[in-house]
PDB file of C-alpha atoms in Angstrom:
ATOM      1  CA  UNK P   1      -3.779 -25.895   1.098  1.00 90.00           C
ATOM      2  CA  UNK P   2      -5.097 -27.071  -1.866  1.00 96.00           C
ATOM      3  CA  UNK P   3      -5.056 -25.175  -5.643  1.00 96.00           C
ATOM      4  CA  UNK P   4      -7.274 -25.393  -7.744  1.00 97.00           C
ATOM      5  CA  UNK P   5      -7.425 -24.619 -11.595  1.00 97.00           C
ATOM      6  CA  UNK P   6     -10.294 -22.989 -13.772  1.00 97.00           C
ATOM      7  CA  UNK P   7     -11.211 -22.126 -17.593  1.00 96.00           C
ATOM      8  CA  UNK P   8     -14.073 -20.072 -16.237  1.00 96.00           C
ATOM      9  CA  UNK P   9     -15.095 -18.148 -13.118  1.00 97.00           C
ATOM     10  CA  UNK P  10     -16.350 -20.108 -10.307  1.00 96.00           C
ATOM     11  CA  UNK P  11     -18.660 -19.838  -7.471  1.00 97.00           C
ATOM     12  CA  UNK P  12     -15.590 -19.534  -5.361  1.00 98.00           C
ATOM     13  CA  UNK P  13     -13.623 -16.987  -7.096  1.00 98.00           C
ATOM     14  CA  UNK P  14     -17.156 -15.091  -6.935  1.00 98.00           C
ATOM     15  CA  UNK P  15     -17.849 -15.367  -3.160  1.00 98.00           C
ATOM     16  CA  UNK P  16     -13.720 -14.305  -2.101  1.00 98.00           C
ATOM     17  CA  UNK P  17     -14.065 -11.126  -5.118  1.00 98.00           C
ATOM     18  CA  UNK P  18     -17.222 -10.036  -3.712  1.00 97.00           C
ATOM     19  CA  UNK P  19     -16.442 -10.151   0.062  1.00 97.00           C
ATOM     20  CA  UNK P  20     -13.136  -8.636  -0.482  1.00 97.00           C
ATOM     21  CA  UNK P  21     -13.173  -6.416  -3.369  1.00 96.00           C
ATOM     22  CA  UNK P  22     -17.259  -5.404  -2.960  1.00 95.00           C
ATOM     23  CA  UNK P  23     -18.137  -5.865   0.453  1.00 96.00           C
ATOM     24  CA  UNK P  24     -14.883  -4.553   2.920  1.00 95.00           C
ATOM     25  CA  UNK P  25     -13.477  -2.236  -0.322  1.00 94.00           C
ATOM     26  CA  UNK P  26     -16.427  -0.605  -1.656  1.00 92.00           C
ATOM     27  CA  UNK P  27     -15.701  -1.550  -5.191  1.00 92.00           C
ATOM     28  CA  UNK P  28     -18.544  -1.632  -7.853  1.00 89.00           C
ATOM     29  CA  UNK P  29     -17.416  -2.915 -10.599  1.00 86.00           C
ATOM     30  CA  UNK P  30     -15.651  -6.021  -9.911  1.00 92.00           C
ATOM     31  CA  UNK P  31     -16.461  -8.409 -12.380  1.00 95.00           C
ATOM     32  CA  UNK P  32     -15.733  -7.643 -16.052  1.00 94.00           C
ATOM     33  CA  UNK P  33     -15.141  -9.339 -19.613  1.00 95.00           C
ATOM     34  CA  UNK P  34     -11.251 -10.309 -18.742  1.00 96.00           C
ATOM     35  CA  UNK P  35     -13.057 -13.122 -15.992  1.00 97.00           C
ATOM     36  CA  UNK P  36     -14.686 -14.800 -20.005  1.00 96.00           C
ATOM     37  CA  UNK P  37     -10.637 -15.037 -20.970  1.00 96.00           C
ATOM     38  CA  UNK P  38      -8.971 -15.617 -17.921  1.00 97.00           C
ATOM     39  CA  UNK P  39      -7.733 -18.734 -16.226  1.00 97.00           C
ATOM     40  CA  UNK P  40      -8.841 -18.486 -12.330  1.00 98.00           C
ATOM     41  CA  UNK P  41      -7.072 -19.587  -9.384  1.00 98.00           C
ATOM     42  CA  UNK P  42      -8.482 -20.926  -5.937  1.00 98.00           C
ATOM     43  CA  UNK P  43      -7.009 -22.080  -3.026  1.00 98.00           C
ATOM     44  CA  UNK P  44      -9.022 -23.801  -0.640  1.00 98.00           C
ATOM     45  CA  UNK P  45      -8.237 -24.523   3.322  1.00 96.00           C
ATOM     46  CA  UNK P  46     -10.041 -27.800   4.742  1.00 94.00           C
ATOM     47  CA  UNK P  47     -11.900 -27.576   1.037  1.00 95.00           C
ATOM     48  CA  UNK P  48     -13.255 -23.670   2.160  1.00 97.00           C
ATOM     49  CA  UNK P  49     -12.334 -21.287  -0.686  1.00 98.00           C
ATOM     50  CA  UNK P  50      -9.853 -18.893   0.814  1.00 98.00           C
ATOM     51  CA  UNK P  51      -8.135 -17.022  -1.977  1.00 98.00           C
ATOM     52  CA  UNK P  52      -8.306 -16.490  -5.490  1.00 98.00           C
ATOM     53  CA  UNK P  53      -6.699 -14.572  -8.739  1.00 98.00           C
ATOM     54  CA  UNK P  54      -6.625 -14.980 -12.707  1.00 98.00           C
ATOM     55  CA  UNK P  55      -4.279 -14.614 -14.976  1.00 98.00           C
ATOM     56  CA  UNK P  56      -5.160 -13.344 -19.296  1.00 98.00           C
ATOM     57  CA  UNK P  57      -3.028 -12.431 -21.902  1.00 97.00           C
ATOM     58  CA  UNK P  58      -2.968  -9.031 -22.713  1.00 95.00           C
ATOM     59  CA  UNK P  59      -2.371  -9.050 -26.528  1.00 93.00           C
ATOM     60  CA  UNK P  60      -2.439  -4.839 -25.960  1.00 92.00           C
ATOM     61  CA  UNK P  61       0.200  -5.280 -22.822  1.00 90.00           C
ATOM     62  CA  UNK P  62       2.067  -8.082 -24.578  1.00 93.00           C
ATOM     63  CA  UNK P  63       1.856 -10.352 -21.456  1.00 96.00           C
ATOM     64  CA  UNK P  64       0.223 -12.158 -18.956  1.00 98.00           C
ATOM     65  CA  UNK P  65      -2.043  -9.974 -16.176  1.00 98.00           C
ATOM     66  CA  UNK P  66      -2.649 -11.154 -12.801  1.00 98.00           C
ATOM     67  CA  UNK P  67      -5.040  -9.727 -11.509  1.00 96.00           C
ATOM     68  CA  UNK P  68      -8.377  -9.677  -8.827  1.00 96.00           C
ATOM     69  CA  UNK P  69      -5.780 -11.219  -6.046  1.00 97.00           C
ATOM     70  CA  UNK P  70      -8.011 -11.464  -3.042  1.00 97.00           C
ATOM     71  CA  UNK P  71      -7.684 -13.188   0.176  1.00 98.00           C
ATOM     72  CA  UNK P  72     -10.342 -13.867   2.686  1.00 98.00           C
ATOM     73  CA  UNK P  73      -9.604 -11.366   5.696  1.00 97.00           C
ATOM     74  CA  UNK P  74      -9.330 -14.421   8.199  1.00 96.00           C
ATOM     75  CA  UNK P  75      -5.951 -16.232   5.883  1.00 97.00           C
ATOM     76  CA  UNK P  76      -4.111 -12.331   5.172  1.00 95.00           C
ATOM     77  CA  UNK P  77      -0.956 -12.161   6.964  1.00 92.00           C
ATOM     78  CA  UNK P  78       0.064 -15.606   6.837  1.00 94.00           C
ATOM     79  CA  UNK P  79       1.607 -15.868   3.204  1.00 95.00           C
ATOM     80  CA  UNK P  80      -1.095 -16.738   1.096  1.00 97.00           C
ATOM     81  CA  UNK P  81      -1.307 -14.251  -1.030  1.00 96.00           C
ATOM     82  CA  UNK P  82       2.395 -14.620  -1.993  1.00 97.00           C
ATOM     83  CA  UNK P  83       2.209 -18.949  -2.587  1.00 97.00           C
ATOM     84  CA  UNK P  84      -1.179 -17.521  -4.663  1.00 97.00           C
ATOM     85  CA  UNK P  85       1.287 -14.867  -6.349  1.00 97.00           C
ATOM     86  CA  UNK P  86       3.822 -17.927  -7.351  1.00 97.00           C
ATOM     87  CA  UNK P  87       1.306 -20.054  -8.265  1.00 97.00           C
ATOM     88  CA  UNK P  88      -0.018 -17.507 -10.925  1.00 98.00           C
ATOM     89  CA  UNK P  89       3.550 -16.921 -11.630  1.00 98.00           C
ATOM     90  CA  UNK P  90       4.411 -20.523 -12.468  1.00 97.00           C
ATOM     91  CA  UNK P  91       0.874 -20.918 -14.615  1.00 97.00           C
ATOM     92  CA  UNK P  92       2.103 -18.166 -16.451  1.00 98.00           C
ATOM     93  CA  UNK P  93       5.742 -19.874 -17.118  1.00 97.00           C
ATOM     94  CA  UNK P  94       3.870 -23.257 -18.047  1.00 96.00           C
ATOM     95  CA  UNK P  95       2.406 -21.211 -20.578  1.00 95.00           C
ATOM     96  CA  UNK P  96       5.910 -19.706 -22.016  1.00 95.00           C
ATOM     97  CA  UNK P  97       5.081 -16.399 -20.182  1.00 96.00           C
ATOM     98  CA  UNK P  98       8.599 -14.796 -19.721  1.00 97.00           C
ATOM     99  CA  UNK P  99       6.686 -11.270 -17.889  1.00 97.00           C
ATOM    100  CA  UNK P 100       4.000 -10.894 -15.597  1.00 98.00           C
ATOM    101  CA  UNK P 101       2.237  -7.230 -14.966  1.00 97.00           C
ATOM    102  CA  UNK P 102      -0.351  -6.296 -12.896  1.00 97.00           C
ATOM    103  CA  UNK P 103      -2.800  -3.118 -11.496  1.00 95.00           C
ATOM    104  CA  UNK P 104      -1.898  -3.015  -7.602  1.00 95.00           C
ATOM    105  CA  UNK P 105      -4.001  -0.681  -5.345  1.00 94.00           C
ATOM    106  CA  UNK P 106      -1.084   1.727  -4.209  1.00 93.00           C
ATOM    107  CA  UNK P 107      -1.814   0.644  -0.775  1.00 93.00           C
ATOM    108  CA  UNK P 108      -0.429  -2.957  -1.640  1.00 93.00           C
ATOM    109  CA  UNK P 109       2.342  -1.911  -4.037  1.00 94.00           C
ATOM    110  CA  UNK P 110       4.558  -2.897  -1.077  1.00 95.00           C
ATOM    111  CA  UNK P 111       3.423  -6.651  -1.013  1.00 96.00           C
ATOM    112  CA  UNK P 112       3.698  -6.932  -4.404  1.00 97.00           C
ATOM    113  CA  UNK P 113       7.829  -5.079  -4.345  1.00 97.00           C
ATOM    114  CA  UNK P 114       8.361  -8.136  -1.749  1.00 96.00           C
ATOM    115  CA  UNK P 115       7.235 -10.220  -4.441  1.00 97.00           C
ATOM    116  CA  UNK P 116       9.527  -9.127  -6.957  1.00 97.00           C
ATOM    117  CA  UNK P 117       7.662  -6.484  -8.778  1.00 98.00           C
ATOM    118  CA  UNK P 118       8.913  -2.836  -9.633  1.00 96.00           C
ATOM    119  CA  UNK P 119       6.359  -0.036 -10.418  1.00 95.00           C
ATOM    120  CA  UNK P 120       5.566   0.904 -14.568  1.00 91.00           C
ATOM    121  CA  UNK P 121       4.383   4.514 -14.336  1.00 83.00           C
ATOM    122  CA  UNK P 122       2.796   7.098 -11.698  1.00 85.00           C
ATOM    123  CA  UNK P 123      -0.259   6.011  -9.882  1.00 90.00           C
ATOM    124  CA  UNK P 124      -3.532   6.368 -11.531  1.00 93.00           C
ATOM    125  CA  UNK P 125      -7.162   6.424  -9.931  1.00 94.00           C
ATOM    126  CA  UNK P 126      -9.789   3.340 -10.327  1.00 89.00           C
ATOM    127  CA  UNK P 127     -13.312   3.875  -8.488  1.00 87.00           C
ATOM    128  CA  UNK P 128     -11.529   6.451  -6.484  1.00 90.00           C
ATOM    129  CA  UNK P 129      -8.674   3.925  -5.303  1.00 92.00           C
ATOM    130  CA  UNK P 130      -5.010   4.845  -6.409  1.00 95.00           C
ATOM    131  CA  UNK P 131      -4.074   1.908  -8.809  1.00 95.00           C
ATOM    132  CA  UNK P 132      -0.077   1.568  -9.957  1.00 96.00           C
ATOM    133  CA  UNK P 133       0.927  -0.766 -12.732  1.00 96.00           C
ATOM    134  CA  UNK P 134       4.094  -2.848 -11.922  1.00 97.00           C
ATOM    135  CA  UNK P 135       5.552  -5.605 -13.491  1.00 97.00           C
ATOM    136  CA  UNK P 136       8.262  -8.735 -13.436  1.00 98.00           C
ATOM    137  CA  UNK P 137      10.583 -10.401 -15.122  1.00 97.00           C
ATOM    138  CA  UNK P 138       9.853 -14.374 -14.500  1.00 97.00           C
ATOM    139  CA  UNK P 139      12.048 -16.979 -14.799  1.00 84.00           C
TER     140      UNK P 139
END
């Protein structure tokens, strides 16, 4: 797989948010003023965009977010979204980032504890989907 870097929001990023998060979730409002201030993974497969995330600082969380993680249905299951995870992770290190945090839907808290997270407070609801914020100590 290859990675991919961005200052802005691509095409790709687009197309893998709005399948996943729009399309199969039901989400509306998926695209927002973090994507103007956010640095935005892709990994491509055979050069077909597959997955994607971005990463801000949060000068109100005092750290770097990760967040919009989204994998293409047909690549879940087979690690991706955890080398995307560490890839996000490292950007964030390059950057003198010593925490990560980020809004998991409940339903994927567990994916995220495999990864090394622990869970910040009780879950809260966003567009009707239980959200919990966790967070993690990078080295």
């Amino acid at each position: 797989m290859e990675v991919k870097i961005f200052k802005e929001l691509t095409t790709e990023a687009k197309m893998i948010r709005t399948k996943v998060f729009m399309e199969e979730q039901g989400f509306h409002n998926e695209f927002d003023e973090k994507d103007r201030i956010s640095i935005h993974i892709v990994l491509f497969e055979l050069s077909k965009p597959v997955a994607t995330c971005r990463i801000y600082y949060s000068g109100e969380r005092q750290c770097y977010v990760i967040g919009r993680l989204a994998v293409l249905m047909d690549y879940r299951g087979k690690d991706v979204g955890s080398r995307l995870l560490k890839l996000a992770e490292k950007e964030i290190v390059d950057r003198n980032g010593k925490v990560a945090e980020l809004s998991a839907q409940a339903r994927a808290s567990a994916f995220y504890e495999k990864n090394g997270y622990f869970s910040l407070k009780d879950v809260y609801v966003d567009e009707g989907c239980p959200h919990v914020w966790m967070r993690k100590e990078l080295k």
